[in-house]
mmCIF file of C-alpha atoms in Angstrom:
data_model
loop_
_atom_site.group_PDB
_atom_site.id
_atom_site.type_symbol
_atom_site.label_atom_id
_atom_site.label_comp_id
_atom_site.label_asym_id
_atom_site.label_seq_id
_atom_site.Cartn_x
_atom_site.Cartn_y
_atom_site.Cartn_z
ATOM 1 C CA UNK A 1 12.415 -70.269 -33.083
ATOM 2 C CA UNK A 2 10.392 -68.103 -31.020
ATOM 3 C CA UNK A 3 10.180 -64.667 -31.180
ATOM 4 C CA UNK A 4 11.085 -62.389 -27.962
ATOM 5 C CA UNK A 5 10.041 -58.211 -27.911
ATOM 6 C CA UNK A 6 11.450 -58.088 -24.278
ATOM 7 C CA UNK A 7 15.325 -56.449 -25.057
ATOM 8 C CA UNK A 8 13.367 -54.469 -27.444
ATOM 9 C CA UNK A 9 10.695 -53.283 -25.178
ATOM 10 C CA UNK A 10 13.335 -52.540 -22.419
ATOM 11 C CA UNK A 11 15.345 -50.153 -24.890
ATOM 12 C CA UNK A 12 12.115 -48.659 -25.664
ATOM 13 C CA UNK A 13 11.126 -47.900 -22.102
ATOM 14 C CA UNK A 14 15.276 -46.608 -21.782
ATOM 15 C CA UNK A 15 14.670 -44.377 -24.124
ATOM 16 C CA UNK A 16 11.398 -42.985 -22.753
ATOM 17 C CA UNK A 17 12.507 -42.819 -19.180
ATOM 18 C CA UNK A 18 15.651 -41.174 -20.653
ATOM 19 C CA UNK A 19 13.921 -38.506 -22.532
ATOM 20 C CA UNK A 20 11.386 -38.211 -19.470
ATOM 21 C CA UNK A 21 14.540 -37.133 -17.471
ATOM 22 C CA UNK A 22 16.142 -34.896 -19.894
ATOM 23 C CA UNK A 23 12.163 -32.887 -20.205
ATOM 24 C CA UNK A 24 12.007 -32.713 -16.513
ATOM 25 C CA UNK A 25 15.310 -31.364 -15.738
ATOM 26 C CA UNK A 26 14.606 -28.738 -18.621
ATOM 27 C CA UNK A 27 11.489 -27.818 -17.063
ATOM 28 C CA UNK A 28 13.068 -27.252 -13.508
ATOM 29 C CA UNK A 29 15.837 -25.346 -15.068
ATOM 30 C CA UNK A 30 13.834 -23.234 -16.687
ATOM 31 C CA UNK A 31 11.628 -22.869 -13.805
ATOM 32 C CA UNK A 32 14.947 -21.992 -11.707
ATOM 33 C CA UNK A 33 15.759 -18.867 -14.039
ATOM 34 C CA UNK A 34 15.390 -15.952 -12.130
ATOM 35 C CA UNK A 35 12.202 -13.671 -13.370
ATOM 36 C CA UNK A 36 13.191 -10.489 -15.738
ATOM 37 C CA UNK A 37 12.179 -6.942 -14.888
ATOM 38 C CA UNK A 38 9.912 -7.264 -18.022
ATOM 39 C CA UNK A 39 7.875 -10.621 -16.332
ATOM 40 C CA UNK A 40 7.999 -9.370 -12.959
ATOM 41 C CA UNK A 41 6.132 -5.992 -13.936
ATOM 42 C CA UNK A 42 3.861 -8.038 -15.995
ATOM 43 C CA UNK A 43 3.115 -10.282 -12.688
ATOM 44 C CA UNK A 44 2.762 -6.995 -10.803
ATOM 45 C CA UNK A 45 0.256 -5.621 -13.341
ATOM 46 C CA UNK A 46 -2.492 -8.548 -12.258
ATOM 47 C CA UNK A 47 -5.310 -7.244 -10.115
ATOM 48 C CA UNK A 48 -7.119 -10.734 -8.960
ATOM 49 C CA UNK A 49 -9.508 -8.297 -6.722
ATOM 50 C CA UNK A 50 -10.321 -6.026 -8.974
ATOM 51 C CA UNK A 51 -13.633 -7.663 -10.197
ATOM 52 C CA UNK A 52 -14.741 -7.906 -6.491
ATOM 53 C CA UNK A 53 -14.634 -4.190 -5.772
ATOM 54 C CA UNK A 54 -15.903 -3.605 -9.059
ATOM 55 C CA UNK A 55 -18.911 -5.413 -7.297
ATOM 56 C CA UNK A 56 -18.529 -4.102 -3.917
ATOM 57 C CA UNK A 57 -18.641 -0.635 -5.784
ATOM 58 C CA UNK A 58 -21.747 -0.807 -7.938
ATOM 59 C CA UNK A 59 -23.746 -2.337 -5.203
ATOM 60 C CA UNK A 60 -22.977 0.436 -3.133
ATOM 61 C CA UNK A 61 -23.811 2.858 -6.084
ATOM 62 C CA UNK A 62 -26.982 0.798 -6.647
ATOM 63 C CA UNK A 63 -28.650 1.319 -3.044
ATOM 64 C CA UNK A 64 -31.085 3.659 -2.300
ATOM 65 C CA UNK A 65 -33.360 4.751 0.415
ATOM 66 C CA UNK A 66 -36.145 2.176 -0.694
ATOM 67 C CA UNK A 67 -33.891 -1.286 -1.391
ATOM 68 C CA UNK A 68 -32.484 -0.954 2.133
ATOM 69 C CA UNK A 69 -31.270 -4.642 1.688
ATOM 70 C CA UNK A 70 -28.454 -3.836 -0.473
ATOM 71 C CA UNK A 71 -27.403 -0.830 1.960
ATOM 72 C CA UNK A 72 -24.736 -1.846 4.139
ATOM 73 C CA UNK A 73 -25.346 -2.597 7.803
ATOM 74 C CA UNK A 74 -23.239 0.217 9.175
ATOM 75 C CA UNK A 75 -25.264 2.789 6.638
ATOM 76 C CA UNK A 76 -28.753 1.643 7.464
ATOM 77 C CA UNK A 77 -29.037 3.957 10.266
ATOM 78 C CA UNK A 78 -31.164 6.708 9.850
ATOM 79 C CA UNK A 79 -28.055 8.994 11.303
ATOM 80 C CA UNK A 80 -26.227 7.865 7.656
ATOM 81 C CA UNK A 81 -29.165 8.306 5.271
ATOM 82 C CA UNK A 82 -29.588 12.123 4.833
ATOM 83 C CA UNK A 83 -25.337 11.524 3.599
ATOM 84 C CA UNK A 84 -26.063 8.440 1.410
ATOM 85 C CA UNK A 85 -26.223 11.062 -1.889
ATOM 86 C CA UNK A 86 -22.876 12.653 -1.131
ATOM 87 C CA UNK A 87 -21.047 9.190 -0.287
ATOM 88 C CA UNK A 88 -22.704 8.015 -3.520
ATOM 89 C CA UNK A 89 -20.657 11.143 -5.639
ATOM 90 C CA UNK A 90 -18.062 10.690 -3.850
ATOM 91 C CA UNK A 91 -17.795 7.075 -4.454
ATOM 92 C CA UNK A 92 -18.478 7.615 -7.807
ATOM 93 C CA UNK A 93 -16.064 10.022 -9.051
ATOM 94 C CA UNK A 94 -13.145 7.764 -6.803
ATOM 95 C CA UNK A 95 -13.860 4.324 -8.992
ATOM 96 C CA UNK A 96 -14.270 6.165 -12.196
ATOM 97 C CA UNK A 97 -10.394 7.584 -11.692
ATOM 98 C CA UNK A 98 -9.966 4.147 -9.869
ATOM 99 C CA UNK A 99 -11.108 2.616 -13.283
ATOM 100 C CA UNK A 100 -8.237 4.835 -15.780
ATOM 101 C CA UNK A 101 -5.414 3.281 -17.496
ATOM 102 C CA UNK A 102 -2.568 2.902 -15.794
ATOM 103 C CA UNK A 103 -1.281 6.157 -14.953
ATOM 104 C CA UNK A 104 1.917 6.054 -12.944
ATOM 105 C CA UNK A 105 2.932 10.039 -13.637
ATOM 106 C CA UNK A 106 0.251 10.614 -10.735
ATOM 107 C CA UNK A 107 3.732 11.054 -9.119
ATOM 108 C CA UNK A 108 4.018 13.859 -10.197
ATOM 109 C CA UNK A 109 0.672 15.679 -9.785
ATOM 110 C CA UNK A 110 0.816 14.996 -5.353
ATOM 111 C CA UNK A 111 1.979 18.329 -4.914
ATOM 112 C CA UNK A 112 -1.062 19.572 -6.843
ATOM 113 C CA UNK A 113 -3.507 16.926 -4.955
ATOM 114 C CA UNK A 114 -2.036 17.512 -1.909
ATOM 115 C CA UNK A 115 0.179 20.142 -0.694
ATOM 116 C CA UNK A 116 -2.356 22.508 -2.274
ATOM 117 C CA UNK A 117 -5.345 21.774 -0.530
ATOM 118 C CA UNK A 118 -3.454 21.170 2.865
ATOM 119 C CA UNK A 119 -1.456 25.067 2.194
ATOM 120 C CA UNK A 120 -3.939 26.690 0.007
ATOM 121 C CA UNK A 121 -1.152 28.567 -2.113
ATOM 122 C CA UNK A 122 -0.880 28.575 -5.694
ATOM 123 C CA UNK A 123 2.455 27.020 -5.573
ATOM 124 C CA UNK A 124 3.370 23.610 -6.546
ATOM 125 C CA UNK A 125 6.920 23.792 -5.357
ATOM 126 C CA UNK A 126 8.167 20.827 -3.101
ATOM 127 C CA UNK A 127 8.103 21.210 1.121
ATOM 128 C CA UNK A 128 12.112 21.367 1.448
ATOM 129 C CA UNK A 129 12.005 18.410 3.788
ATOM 130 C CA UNK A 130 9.820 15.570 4.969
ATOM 131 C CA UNK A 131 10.205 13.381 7.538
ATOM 132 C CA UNK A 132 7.899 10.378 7.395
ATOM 133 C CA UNK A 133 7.831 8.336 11.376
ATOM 134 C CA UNK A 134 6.750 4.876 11.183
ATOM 135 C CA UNK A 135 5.701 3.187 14.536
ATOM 136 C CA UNK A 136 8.158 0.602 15.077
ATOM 137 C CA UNK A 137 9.574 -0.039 18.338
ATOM 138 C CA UNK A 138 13.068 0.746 17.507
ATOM 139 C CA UNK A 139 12.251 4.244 17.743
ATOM 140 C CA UNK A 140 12.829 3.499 21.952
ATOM 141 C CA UNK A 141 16.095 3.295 21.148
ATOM 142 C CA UNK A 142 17.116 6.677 20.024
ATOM 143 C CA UNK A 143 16.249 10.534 21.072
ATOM 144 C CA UNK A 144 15.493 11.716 17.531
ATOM 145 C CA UNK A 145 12.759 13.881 18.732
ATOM 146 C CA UNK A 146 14.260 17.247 17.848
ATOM 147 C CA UNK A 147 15.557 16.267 14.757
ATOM 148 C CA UNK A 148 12.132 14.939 13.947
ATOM 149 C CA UNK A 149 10.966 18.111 14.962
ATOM 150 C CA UNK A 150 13.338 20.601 12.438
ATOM 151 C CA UNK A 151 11.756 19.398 9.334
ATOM 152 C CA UNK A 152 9.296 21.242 7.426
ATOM 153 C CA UNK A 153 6.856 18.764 7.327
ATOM 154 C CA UNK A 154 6.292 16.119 9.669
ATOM 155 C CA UNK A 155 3.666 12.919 8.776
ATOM 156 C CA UNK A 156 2.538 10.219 11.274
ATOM 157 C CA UNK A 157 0.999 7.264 10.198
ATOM 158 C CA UNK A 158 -2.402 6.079 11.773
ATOM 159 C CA UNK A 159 -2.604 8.354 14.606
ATOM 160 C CA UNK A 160 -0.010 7.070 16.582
ATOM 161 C CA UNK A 161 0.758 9.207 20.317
ATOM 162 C CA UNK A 162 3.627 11.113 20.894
ATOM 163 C CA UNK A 163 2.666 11.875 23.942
ATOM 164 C CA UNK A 164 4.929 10.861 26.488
ATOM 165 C CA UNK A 165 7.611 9.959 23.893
ATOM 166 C CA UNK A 166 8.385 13.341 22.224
ATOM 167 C CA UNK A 167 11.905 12.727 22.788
ATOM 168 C CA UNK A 168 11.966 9.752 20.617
ATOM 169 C CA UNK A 169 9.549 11.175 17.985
ATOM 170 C CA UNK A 170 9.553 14.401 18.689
ATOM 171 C CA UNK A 171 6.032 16.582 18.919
ATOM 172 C CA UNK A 172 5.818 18.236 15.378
ATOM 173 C CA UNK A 173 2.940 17.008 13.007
ATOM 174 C CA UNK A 174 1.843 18.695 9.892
ATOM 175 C CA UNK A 175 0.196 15.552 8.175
ATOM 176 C CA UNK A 176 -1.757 12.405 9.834
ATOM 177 C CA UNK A 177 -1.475 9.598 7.124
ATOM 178 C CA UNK A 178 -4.287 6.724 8.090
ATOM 179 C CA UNK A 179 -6.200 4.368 6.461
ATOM 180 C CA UNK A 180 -9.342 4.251 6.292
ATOM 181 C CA UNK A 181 -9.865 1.220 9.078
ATOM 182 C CA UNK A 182 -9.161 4.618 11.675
ATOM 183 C CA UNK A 183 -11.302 6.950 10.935
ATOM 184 C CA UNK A 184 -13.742 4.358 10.151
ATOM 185 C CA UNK A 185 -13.029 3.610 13.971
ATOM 186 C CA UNK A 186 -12.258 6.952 14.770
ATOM 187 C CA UNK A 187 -16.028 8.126 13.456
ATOM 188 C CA UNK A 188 -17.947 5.605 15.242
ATOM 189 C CA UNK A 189 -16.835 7.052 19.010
ATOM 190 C CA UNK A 190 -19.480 9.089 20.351
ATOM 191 C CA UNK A 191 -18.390 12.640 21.157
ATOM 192 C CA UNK A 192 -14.754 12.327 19.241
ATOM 193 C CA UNK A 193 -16.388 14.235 16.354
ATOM 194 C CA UNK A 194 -14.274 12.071 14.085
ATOM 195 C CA UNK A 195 -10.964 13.554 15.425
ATOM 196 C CA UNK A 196 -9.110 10.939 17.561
ATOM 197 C CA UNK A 197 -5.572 12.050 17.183
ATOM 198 C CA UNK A 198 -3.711 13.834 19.500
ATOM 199 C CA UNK A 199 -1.995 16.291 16.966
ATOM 200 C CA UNK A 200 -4.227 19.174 16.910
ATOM 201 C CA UNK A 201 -7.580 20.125 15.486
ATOM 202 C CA UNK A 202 -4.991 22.003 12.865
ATOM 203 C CA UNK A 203 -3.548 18.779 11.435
ATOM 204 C CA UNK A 204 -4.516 18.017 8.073
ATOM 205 C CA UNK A 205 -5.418 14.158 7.441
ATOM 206 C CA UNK A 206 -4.267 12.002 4.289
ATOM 207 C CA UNK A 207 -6.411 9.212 4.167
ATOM 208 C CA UNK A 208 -5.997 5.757 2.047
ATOM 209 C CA UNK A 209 -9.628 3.817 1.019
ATOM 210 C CA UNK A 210 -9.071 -0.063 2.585
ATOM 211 C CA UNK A 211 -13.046 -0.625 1.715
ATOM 212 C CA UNK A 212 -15.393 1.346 -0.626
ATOM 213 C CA UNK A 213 -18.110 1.359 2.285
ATOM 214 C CA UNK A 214 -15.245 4.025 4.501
ATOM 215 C CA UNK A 215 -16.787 6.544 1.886
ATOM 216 C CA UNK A 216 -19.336 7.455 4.401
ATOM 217 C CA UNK A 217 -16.850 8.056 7.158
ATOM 218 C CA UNK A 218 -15.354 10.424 4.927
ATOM 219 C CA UNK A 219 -18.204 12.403 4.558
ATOM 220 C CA UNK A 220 -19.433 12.579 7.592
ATOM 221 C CA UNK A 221 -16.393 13.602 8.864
ATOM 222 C CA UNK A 222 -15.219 15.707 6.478
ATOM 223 C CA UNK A 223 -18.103 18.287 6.832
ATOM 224 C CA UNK A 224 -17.101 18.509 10.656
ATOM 225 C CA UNK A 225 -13.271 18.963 10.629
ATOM 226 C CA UNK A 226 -11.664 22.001 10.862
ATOM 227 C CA UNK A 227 -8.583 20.787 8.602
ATOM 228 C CA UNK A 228 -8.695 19.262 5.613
ATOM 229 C CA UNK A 229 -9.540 15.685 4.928
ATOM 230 C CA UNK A 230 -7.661 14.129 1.906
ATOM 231 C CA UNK A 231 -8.640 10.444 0.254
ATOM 232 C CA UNK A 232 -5.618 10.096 -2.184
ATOM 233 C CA UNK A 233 -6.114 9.317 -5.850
ATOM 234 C CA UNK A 234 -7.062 5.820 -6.575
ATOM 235 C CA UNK A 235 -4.137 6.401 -9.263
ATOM 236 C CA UNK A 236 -1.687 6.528 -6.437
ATOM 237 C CA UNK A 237 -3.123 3.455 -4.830
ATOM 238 C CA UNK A 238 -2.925 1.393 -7.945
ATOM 239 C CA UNK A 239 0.929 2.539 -8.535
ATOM 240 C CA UNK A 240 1.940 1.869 -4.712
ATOM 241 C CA UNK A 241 0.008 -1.945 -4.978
ATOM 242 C CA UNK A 242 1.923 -2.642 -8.210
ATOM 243 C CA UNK A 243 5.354 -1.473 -6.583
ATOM 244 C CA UNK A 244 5.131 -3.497 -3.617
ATOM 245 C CA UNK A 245 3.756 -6.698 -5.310
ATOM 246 C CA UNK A 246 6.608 -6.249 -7.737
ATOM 247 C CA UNK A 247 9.226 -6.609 -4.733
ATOM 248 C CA UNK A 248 7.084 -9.355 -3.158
ATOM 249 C CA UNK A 249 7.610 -11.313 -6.558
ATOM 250 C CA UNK A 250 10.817 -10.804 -6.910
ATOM 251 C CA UNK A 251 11.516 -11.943 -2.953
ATOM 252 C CA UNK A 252 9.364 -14.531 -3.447
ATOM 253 C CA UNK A 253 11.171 -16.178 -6.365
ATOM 254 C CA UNK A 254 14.771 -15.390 -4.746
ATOM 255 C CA UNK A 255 13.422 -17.122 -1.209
ATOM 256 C CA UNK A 256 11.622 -20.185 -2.615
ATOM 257 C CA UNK A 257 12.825 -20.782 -6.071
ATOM 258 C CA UNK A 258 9.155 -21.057 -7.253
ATOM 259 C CA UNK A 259 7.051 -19.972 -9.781
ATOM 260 C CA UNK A 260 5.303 -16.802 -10.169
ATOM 261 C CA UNK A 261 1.943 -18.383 -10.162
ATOM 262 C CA UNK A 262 2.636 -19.826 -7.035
ATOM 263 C CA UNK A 263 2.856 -16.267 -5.319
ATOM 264 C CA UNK A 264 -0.756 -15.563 -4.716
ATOM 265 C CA UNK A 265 -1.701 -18.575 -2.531
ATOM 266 C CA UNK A 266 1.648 -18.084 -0.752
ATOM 267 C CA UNK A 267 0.219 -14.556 0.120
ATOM 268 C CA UNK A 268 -3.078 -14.771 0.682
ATOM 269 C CA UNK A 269 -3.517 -12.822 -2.150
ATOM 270 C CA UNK A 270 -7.149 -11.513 -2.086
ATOM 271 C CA UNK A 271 -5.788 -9.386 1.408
ATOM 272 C CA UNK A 272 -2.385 -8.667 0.248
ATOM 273 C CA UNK A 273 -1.855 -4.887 0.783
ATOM 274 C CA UNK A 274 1.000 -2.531 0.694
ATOM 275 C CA UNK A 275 1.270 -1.009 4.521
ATOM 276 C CA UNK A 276 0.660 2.882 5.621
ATOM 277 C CA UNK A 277 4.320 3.571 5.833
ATOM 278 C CA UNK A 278 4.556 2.186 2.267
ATOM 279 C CA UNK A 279 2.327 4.544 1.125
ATOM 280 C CA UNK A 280 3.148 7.937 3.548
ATOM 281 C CA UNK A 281 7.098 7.082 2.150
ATOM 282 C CA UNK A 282 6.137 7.356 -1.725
ATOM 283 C CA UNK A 283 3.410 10.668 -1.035
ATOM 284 C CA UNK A 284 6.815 12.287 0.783
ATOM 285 C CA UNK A 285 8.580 11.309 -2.316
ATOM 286 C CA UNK A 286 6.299 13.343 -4.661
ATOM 287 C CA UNK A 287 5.788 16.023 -2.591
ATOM 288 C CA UNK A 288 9.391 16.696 -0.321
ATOM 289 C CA UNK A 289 12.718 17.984 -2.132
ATOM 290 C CA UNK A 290 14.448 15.642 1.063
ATOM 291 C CA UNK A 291 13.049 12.712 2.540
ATOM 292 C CA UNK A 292 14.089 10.807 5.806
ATOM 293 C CA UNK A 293 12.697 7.808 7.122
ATOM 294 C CA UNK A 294 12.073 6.928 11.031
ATOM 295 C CA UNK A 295 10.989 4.315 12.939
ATOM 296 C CA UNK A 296 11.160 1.642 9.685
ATOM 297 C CA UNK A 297 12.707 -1.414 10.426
ATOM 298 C CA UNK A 298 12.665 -4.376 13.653
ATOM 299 C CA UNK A 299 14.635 -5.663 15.918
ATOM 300 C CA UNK A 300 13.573 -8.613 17.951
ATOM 301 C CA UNK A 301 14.547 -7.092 20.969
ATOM 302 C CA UNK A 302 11.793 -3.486 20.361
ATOM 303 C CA UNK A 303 8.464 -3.515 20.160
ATOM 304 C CA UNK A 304 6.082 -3.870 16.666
ATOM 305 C CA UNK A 305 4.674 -0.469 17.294
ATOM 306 C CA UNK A 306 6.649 1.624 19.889
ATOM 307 C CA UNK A 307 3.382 2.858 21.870
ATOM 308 C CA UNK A 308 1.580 -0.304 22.195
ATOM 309 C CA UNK A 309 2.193 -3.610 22.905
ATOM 310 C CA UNK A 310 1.286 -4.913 19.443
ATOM 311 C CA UNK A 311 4.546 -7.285 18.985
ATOM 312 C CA UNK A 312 3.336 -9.321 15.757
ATOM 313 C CA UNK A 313 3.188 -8.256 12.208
ATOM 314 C CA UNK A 314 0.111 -7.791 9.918
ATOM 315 C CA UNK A 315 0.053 -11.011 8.077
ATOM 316 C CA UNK A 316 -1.259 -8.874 4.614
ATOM 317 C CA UNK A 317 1.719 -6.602 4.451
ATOM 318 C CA UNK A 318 4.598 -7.742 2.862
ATOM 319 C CA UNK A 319 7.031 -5.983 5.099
ATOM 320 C CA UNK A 320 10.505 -7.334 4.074
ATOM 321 C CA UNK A 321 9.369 -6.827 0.127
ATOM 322 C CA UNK A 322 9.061 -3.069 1.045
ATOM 323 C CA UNK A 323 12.447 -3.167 3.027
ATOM 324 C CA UNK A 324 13.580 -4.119 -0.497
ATOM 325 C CA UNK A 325 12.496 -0.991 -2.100
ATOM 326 C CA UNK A 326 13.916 0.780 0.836
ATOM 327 C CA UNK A 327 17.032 0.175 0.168
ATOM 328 C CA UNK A 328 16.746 0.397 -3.244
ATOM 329 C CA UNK A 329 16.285 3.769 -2.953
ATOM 330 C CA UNK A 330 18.685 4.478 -0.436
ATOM 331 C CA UNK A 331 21.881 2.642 -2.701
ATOM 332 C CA UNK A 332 20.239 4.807 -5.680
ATOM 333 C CA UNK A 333 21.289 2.597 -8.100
ATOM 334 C CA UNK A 334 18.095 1.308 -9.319
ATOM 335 C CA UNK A 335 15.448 2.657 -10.942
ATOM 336 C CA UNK A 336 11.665 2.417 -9.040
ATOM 337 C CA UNK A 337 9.374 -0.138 -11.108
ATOM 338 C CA UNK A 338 6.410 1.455 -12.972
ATOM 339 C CA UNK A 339 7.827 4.967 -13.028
ATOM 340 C CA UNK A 340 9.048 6.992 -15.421
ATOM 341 C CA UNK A 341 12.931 7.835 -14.991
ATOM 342 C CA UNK A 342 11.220 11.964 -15.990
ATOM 343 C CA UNK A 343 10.018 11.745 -12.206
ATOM 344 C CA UNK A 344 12.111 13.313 -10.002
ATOM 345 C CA UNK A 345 12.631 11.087 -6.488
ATOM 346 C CA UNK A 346 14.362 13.081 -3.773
ATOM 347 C CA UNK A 347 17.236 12.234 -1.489
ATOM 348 C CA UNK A 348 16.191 9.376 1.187
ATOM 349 C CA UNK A 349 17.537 8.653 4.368
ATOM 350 C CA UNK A 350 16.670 5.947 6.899
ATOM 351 C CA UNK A 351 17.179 6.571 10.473
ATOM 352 C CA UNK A 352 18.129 3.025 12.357
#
C-alpha cells in the first residue's frame, strides 16, 4: 500500500495561504488606522535636510579670501569680498540659534524680535490689528481696499504692487514680508539700491532665509536701507516647517490612505516648504491682538497672484495643508500643533 503526502500537503499549503491572508489583512488594517496627534507630531519633528544645510552652512563659514573655490559664485566678486566677514557673523550667529532645541515659545518673544526694532519703543504690547494680504487673484473680486487700509498694521508678502489696484488691496503698508529669493533678486538690479517695492523707502522689511548664501544680500542691503531689515529667528522657521508638514501628513494620510513614510517622495520632500503667507499669518499671530486674512484662497475662475499672470501653483508649497490650519483656526476648536496652549493666538478672520 503506497503511501500518498498529497491531501496532507494541500491542508498544509490551506493553512499557510490561510494564515498568509489573515497577516495581510492585519497589516492593511493597521496601515488604514488613521495617524494620532502623538505620531503625526513625531512625523513632523523629522528634518531630512537638515544635514545638507548643516553642510551648505559650514562651507560657507569655511571660505575665505584665499580658498576662493569654496566661495560661492555669486560672492566671488570683488564687489562682495570687503562684506564676506559680516555675512560670515551673521551667518554664524543665525545657524547657532538655527541649531537650539526645539523651542516653539519663540511665539511669544515676535513682539520683542520684531515690533521693537520696526517701532523702536520699549513696549511689547500687541499692534491692535493686523491685516496680512496674500496675492491671490480672488482679491479682483472684491473692493476691500479701505478696509485693508483701517488696520494698524498692514503686511504684504513679496513685494507685490498695489498700484493700480488700491481699491482691491488698498494702499497702506507698514511691513513687506519676502523671502529671501526677492531681495536676493531685488539686490542684484543695478541702481534699485536693494529697494524694489513700491511701498515707501519707510517700510520696514521681514525677511525669511530660503538659502544660507541670501546672507550676503542681507548685508549688503541692510547697511543701505533707510528702514529696518529683519531675518526672522531660525526658531520661528523651524516651528512654521513643523506646523505645516504636520497638516501635510495628516492630508496626506486622509487623501491616500498611505503610510507616513510614503509622504516624503509624494512631496518632493528635500524642497517642501511652508509658503510666505504661511509664515506672514503666524508672525501676525504673535504680534497683532486681531488678525484678518486677505487674498488666501482660489478660485478657478481668478488669477494665482492677482497682479500677474502667474496662474499655476508652486509645486513645494503645500497649499491645501495650510488651508487646513486656516480653518482650524478660524472654527477655534483645535489647538495649533507644537504650541503651548500658554500662547495666546488672537481672533482670525478670512476675507473670501
Amino acid at each position: 500500500m503506497k503511501c500518498s503526502f498529497r491531501p496532507l500537503f494541500g491542508f498544509l499549503l490551506l493553512v499557510v495561504f490561510v494564515a498568509a491572508v489573515t497577516e495581510l489583512q492585519s497589516i492593511v488594517l493597521f496601515q488604514l488606522q488613521p495617524p494620532t496627534p502623538e505620531t503625526l507630531l513625531k512625523y513632523a519633528a523629522i528634518d531630512t535636510v537638515e544635514e545638507q544645510w548643516k553642510h551648505e552652512i559650514q562651507q560657507l563659514l569655511d571660505s575665505n579670501l584665499g580658498n576662493q573655490a569654496r566661495v560661492p559664485v555669486t560672492l566671488r566678486s570683488p564687489l562682495f569680498q570687503r562684506y564676506l566677514p559680516d555675512f560670515q557673523r551673521a551667518l554664524r550667529d543665525w545657524a547657532l540659534k538655527k541649531s537650539f532645541q526645539f523651542q516653539p515659545n519663540i511665539m511669544s518673544e515676535l513682539t520683542r524680535l520684531v515690533k521693537y526694532p520696526i517701532e523702536l519703543v520699549g513696549s511689547y504690547e500687541r499692534y491692535s490689528s493686523c491685516a496680512v494680504v496674500g496675492n491671490s487673484g480672488i482679491l479682483l473680486n472684491k473692493d476691500y481696499g479701505k478696509m485693508i487700509d483701517s488696520h494698524e498694521v498692514v503686511i504684504r508678502l513679496n513685494n507685490a504692487r498695489v498700484e493700480g489696484f488700491e481699491n482691491k488691496v488698498g494702499s497702506k503698508t507698514n511691513i513687506s514680508f519676502v523671502n529671501s529669493n526677492i531681495l536676493h533678486a531685488c539686490a542684484r538690479i543695478v541702481g534699485k539700491g536693494c529697494l524694489c517695492h513700491s511701498y515707501g523707502a519707510d517700510v520696514a522689511t521681514v525677511m525669511y532665509i530660503c538659502q544660507p548664501a541670501h546672507f550676503m544680500d542681507y548685508i549688503v542691503c541692510n547697511s543701505s536701507l533707510k528702514a529696518p531689515l529683519l531675518v526672522t529667528d531660525p526658531r520661528f522657521d523651524v516651528l512654521c516647517a513643523r506646523i505645516v508638514k504636520y497638516y501635510s501628513l495628516k492630508l496626506f494620510f486622509e487623501e491616500t490612505g498611505k503610510v507616513l513614510e510614503q509622504w516624503g517622495p509624494a512631496h518632493d520632500e528635500v524642497y517642501f516648504h511652508y509658503s510666505s503667507g504661511f509664515q506672514a499669518v503666524m508672525l501676525a499671530l504673535g504680534i497683532c491682538e486681531n488678525v484678518s486674512m486677505l487674498g488666501f484662497g482660489k478660485s478657478a475662475s481668478a488669477k494665482h497672484h492677482y497682479h500677474t499672470n502667474q496662474r499655476a501653483e508652486l509645486g513645494l508649497h503645500d497649499y491645501e495643508a495650510e488651508y487646513a490650519f486656516y480653518r482650524d483656526l478660524l472654527e477655534g476648536h483645535k489647538p495649533i500643533p507644537f504650541i503651548s496652549d500658554n500662547i495666546k493666538i488672537p481672533p482670525l478672520v478670512m476675507y473670501q
